[in-house]
PDB file of C-alpha atoms in Angstrom:
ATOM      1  CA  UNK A   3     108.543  71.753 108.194  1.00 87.00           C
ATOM      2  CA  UNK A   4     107.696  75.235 106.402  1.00 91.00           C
ATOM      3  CA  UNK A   5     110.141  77.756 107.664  1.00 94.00           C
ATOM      4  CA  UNK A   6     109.136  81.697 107.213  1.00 97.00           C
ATOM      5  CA  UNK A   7     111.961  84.507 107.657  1.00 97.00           C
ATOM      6  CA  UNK A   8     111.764  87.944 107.026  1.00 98.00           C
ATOM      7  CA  UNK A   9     114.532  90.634 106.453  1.00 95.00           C
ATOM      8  CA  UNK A  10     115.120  93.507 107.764  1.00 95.00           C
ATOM      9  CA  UNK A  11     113.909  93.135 111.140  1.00 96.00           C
ATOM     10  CA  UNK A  12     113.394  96.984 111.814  1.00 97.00           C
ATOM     11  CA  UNK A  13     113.478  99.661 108.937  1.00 95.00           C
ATOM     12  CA  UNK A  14     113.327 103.131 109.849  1.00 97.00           C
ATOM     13  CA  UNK A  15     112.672 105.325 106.902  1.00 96.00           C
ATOM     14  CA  UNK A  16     112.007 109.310 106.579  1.00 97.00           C
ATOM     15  CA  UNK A  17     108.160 109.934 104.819  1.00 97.00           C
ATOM     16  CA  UNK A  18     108.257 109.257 101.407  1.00 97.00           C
ATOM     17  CA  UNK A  19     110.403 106.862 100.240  1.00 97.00           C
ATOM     18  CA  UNK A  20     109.660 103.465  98.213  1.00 97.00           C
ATOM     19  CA  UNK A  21     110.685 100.395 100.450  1.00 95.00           C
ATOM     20  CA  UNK A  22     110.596  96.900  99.975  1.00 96.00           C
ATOM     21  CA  UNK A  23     110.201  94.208 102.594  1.00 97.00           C
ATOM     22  CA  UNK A  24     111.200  90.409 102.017  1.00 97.00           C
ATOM     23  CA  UNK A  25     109.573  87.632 102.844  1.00 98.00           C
ATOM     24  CA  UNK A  26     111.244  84.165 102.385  1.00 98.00           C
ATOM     25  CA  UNK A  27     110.087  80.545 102.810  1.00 97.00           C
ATOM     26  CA  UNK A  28     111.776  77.035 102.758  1.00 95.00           C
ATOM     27  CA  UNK A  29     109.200  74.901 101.530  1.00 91.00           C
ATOM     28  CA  UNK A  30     108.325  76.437  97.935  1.00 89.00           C
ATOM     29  CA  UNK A  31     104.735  74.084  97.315  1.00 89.00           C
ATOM     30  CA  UNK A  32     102.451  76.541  99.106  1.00 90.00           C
ATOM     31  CA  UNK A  33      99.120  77.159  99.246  1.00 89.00           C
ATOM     32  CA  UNK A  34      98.796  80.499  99.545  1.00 93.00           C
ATOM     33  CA  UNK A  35     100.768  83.878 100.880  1.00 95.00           C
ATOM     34  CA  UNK A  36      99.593  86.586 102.583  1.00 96.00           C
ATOM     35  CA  UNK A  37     100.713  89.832 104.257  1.00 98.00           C
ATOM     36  CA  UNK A  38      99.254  91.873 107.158  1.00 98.00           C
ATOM     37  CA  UNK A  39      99.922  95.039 109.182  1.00 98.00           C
ATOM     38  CA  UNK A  40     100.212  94.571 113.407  1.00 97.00           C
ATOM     39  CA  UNK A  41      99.998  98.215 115.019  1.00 95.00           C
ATOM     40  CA  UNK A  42     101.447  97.916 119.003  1.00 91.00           C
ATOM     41  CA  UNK A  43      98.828  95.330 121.042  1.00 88.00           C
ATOM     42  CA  UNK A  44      96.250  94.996 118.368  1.00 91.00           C
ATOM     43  CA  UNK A  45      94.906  92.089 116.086  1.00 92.00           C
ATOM     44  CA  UNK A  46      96.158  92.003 112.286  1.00 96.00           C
ATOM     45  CA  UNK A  47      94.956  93.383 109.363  1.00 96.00           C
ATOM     46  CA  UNK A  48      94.969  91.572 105.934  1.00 96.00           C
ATOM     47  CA  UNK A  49      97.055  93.854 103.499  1.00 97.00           C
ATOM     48  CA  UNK A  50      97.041  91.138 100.494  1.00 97.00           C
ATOM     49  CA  UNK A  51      96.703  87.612  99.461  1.00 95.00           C
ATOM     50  CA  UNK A  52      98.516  86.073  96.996  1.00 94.00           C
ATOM     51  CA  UNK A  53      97.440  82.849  95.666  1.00 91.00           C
ATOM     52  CA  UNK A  54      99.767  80.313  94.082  1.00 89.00           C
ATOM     53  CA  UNK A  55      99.265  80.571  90.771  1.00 90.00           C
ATOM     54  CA  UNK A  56      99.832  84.232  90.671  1.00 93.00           C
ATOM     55  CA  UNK A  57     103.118  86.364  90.291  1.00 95.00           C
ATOM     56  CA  UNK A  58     101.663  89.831  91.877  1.00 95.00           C
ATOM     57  CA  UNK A  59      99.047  91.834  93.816  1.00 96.00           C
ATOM     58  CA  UNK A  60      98.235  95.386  94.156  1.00 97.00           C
ATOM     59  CA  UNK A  61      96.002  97.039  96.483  1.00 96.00           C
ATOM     60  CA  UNK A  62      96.930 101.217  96.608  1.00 97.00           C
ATOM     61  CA  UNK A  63     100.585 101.694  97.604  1.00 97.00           C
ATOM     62  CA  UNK A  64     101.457  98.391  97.979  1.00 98.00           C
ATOM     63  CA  UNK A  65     102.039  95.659  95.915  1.00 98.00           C
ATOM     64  CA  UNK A  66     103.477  92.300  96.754  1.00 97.00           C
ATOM     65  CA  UNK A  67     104.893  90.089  94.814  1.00 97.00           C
ATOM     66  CA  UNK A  68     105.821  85.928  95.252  1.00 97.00           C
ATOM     67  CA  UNK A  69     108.608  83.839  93.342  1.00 95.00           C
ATOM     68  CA  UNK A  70     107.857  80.666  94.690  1.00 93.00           C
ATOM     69  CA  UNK A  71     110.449  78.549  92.665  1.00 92.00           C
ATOM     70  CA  UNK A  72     112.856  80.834  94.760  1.00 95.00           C
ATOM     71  CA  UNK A  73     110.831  80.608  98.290  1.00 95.00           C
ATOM     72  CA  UNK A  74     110.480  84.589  98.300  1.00 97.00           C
ATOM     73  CA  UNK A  75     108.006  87.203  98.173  1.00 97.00           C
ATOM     74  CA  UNK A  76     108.141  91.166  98.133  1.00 98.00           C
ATOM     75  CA  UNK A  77     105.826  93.891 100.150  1.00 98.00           C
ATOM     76  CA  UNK A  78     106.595  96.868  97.904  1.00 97.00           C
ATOM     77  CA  UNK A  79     105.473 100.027  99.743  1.00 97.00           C
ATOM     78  CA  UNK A  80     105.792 103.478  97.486  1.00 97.00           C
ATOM     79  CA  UNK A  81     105.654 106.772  99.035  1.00 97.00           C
ATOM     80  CA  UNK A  82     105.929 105.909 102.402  1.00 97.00           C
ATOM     81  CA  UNK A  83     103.936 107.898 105.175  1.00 97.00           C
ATOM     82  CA  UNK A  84     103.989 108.232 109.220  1.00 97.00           C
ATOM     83  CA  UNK A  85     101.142 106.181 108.903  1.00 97.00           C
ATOM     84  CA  UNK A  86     102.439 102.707 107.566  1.00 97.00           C
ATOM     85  CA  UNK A  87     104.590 103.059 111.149  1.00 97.00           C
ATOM     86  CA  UNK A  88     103.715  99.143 112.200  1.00 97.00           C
ATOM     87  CA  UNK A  89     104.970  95.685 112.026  1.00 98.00           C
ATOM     88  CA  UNK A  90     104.468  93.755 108.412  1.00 98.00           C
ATOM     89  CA  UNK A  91     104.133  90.012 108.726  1.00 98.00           C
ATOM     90  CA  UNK A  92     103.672  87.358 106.054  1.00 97.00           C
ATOM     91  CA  UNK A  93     102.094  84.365 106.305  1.00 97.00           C
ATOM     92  CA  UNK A  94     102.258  81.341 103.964  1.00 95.00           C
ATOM     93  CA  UNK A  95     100.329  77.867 103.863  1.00 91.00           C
ATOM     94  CA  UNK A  96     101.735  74.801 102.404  1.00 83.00           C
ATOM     95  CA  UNK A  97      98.402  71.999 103.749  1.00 79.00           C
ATOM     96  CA  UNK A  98      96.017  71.218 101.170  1.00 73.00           C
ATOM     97  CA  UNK A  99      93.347  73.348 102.892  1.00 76.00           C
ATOM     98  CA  UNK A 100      95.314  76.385 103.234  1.00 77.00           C
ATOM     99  CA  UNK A 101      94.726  76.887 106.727  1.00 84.00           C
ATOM    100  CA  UNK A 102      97.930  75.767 108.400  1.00 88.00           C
ATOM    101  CA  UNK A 103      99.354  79.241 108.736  1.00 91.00           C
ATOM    102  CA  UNK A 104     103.154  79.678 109.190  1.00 94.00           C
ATOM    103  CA  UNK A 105     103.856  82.997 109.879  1.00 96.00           C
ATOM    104  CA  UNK A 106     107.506  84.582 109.541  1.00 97.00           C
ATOM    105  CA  UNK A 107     108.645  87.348 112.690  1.00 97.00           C
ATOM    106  CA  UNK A 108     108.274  90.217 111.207  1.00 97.00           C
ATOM    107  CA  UNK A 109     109.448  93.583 110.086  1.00 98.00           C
ATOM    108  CA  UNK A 110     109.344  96.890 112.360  1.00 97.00           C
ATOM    109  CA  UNK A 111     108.903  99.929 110.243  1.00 98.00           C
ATOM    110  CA  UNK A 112     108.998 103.209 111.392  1.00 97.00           C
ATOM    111  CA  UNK A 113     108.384 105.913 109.169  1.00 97.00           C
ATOM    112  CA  UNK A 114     109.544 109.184 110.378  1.00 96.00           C
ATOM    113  CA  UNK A 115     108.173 112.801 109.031  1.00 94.00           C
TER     114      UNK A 115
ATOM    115  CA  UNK D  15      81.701  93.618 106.700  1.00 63.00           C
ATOM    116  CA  UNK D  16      84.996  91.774 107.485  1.00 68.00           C
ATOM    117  CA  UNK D  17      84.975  92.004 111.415  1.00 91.00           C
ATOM    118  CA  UNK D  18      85.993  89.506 113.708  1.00 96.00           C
ATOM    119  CA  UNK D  19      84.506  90.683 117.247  1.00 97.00           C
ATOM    120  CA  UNK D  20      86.183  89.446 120.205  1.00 98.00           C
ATOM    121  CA  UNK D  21      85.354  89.791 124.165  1.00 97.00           C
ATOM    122  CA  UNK D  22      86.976  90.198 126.466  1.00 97.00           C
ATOM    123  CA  UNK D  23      89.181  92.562 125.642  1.00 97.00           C
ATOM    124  CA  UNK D  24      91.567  92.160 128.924  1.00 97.00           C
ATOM    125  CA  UNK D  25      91.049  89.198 131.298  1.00 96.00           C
ATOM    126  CA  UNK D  26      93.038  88.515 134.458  1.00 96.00           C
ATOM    127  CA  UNK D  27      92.551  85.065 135.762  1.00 93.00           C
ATOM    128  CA  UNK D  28      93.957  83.227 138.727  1.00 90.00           C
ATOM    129  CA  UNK D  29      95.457  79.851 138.271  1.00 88.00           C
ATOM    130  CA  UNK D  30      92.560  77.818 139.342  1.00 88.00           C
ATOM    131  CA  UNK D  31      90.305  79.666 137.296  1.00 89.00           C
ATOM    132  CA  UNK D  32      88.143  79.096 134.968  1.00 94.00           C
ATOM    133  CA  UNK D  33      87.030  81.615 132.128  1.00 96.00           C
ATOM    134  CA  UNK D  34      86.194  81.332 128.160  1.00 97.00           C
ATOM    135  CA  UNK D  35      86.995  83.803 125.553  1.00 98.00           C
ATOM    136  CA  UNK D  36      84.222  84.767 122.664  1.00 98.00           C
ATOM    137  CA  UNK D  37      84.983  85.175 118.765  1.00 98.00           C
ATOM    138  CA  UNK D  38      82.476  86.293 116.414  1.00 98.00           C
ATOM    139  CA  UNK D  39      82.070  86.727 112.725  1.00 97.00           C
ATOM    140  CA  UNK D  40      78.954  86.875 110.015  1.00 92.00           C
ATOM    141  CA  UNK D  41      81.591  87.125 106.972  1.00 94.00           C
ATOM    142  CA  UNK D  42      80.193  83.695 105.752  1.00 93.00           C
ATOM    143  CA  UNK D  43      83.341  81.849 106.584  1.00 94.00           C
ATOM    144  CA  UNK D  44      83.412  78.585 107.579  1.00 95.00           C
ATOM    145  CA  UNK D  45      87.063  78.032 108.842  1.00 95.00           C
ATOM    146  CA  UNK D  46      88.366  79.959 112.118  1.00 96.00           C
ATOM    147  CA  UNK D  47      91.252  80.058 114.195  1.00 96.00           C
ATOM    148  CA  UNK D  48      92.952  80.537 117.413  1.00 97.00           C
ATOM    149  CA  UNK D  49      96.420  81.572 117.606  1.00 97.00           C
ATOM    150  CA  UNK D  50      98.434  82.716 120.329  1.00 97.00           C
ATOM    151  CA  UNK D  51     100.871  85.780 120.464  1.00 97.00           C
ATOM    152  CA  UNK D  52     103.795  86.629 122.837  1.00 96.00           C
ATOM    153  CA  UNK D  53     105.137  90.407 123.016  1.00 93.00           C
ATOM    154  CA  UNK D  54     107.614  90.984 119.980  1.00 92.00           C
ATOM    155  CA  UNK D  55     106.954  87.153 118.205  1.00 95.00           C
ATOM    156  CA  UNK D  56     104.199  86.331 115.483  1.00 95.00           C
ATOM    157  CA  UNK D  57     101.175  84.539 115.842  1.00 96.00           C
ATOM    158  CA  UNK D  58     101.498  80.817 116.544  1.00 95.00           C
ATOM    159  CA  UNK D  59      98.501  78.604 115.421  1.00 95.00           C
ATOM    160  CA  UNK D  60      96.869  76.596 118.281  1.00 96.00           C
ATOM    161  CA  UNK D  61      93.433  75.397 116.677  1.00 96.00           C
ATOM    162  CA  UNK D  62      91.475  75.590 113.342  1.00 95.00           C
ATOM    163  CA  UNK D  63      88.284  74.827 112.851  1.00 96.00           C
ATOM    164  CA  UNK D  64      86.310  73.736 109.654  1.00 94.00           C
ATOM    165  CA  UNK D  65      82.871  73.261 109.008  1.00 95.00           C
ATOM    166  CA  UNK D  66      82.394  73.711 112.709  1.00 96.00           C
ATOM    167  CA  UNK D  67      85.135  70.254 113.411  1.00 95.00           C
ATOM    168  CA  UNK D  68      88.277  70.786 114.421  1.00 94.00           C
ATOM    169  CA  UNK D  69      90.260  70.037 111.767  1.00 91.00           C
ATOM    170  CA  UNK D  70      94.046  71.200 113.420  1.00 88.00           C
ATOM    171  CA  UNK D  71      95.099  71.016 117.074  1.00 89.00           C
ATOM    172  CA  UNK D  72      99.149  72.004 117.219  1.00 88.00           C
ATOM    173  CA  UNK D  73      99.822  69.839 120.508  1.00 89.00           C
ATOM    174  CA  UNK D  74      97.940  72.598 122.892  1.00 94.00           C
ATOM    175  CA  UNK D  75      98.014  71.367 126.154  1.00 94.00           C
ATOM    176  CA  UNK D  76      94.363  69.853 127.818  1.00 94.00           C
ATOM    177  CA  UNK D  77      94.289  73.390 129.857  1.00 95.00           C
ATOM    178  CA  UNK D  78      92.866  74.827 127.030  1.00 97.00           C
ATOM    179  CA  UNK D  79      89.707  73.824 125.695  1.00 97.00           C
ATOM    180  CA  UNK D  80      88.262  74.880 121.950  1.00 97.00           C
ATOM    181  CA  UNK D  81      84.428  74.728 120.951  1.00 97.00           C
ATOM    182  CA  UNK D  82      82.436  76.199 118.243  1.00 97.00           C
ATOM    183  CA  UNK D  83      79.107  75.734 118.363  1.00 96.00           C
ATOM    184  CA  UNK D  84      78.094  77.154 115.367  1.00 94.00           C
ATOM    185  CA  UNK D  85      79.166  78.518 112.352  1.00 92.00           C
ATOM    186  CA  UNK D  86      79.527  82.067 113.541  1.00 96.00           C
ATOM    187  CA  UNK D  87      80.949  81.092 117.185  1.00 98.00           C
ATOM    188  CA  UNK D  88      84.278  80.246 118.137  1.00 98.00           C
ATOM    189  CA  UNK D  89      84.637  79.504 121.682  1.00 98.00           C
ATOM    190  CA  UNK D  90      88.112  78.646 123.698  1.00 98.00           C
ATOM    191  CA  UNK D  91      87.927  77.656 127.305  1.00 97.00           C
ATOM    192  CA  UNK D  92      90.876  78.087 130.068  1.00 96.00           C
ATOM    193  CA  UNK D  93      91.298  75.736 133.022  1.00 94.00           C
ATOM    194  CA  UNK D  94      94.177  75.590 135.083  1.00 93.00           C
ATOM    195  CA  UNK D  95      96.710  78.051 133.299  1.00 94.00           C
ATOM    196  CA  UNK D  96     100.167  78.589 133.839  1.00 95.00           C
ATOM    197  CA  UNK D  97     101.799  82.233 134.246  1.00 95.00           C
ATOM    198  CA  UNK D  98     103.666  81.567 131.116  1.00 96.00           C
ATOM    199  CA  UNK D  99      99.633  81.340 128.847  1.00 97.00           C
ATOM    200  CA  UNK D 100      99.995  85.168 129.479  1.00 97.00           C
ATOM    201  CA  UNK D 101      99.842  86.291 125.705  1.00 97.00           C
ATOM    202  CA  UNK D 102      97.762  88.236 123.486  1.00 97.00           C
ATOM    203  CA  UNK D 103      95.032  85.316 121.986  1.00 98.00           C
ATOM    204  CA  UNK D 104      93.673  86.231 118.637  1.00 97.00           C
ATOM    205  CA  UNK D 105      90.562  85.025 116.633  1.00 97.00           C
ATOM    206  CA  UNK D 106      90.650  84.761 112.746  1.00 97.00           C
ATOM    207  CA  UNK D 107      88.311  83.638 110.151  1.00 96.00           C
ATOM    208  CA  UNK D 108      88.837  82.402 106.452  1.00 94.00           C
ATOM    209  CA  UNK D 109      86.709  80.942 103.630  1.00 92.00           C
ATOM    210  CA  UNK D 110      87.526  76.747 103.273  1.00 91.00           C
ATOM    211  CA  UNK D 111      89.285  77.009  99.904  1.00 83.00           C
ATOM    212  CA  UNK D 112      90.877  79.698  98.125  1.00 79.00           C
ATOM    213  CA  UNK D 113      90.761  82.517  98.209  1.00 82.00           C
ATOM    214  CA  UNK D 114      91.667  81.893 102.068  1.00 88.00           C
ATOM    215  CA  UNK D 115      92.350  85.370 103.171  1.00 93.00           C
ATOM    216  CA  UNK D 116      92.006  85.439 106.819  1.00 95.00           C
ATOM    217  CA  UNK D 117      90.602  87.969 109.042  1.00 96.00           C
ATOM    218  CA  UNK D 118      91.632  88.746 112.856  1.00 96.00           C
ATOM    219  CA  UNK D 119      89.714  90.171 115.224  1.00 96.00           C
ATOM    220  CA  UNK D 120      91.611  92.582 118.035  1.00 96.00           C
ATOM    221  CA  UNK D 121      92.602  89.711 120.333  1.00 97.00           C
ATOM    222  CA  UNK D 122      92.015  89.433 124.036  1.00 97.00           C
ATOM    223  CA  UNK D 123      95.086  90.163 126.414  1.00 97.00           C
ATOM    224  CA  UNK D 124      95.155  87.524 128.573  1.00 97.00           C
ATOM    225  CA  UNK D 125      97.071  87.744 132.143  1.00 97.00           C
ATOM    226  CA  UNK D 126      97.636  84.824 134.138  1.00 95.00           C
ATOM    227  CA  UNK D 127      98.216  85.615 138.188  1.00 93.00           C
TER     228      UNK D 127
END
């Protein structure tokens, strides 16, 4: 059974430094990985997909990248900002389909100004 | 347009009640999900739907009740709950196949009396 951790749990950060979130899984034939944003009592929002056969993606200020012979993936977030204040989750599926989504618990990031 | 609509946004129900909640999208996508979230613990997959069959059911109990009657619909119907089905319930949608990258809509907060 595909199990999803994430380290740190909480990060608190002043503005503008580079962080880097981890994301590791125990099952390493997956599907797919992606990463979202949660802000306090609302849905998710898609930051990036990463598919299996690729090493990296970049949307802005983050990129994310996935080792899967290792079970681990990296949210890299440069020049942090009050804004990115919010929980990151990843998300990988190991099914054929792609649509059994195991999600790890999260990181809390607070960016202070 | 990547929204996932929603409604209701807050519902408080009585045990004996019945009540539905509503999940829209017109991305195209023809896979969509319920998941249920408790305060401070990811999302936990409850149903998917593909090609408008169900196509995953993670042991939910009978009391709640999945439809989707079309491609843009996703439907889930509550009879019976339990204090503890208090959560946040969240829609998503995905294409079947890669790339998979799923969308949530804002959830509905569901109390339970």
């Amino acid at each position: 059974k595909q199990e999803v951790t994430q380290i740190p749990a909480a990060l608190s950060v002043p503005e503008g430094e580079n962080l880097v979130l981890n994301c590791s899984f125990t099952d390493s034939a997956i599907y797919n990985l992606q990463w979202f944003r949660q802000d306090p009592g609302k849905g998710l929002t898609s930051l990036l997909l990463i598919q299996s056969s690729q090493r990296e993606q970049t949307s802005g200020r983050l990129n994310a990248s996935l080792d899967k012979s290792s079970g681990r993936s990296t949210l890299y977030i440069a020049a942090s900002q009050p804004g990115d204040s919010a929980t990151y989750l990843c998300a990988v599926t190991s099914d054929n389909y792609g649509q059994n989504f195991v999600f790890g618990p999260g990181t809390r990031l607070s960016v202070l100004p | 347009d990547t929204e996932v609509t929603q409604t209701p946004k807050h519902l408080v129900m009585g045990m004996t009640n019945k009540k539905s909640l509503k999940c829209e999208q017109h991305m195209g996508h023809r896979a969509m999900y319920w998941y249920k979230q408790k305060a401070k613990k990811p999302p936990e997959l409850m149903f998917v739907y593909s090609y408008e069959k169900l196509s995953i059911n993670e042991s939910v109990p009978s009391r709640f009740s999945p439809e989707c009657p079309n491609s843009s619909l996703l439907n889930l119907h509550l009879h019976a709950l339990q204090p503890e089905d208090s959560a946040l319930y969240l829609c998503a949608s995905s294409q079947v196949g890669n790339p998979n990258e799923q969308f949530f809509g804002p959830g509905t907060r569901l109390t339970v009396l």
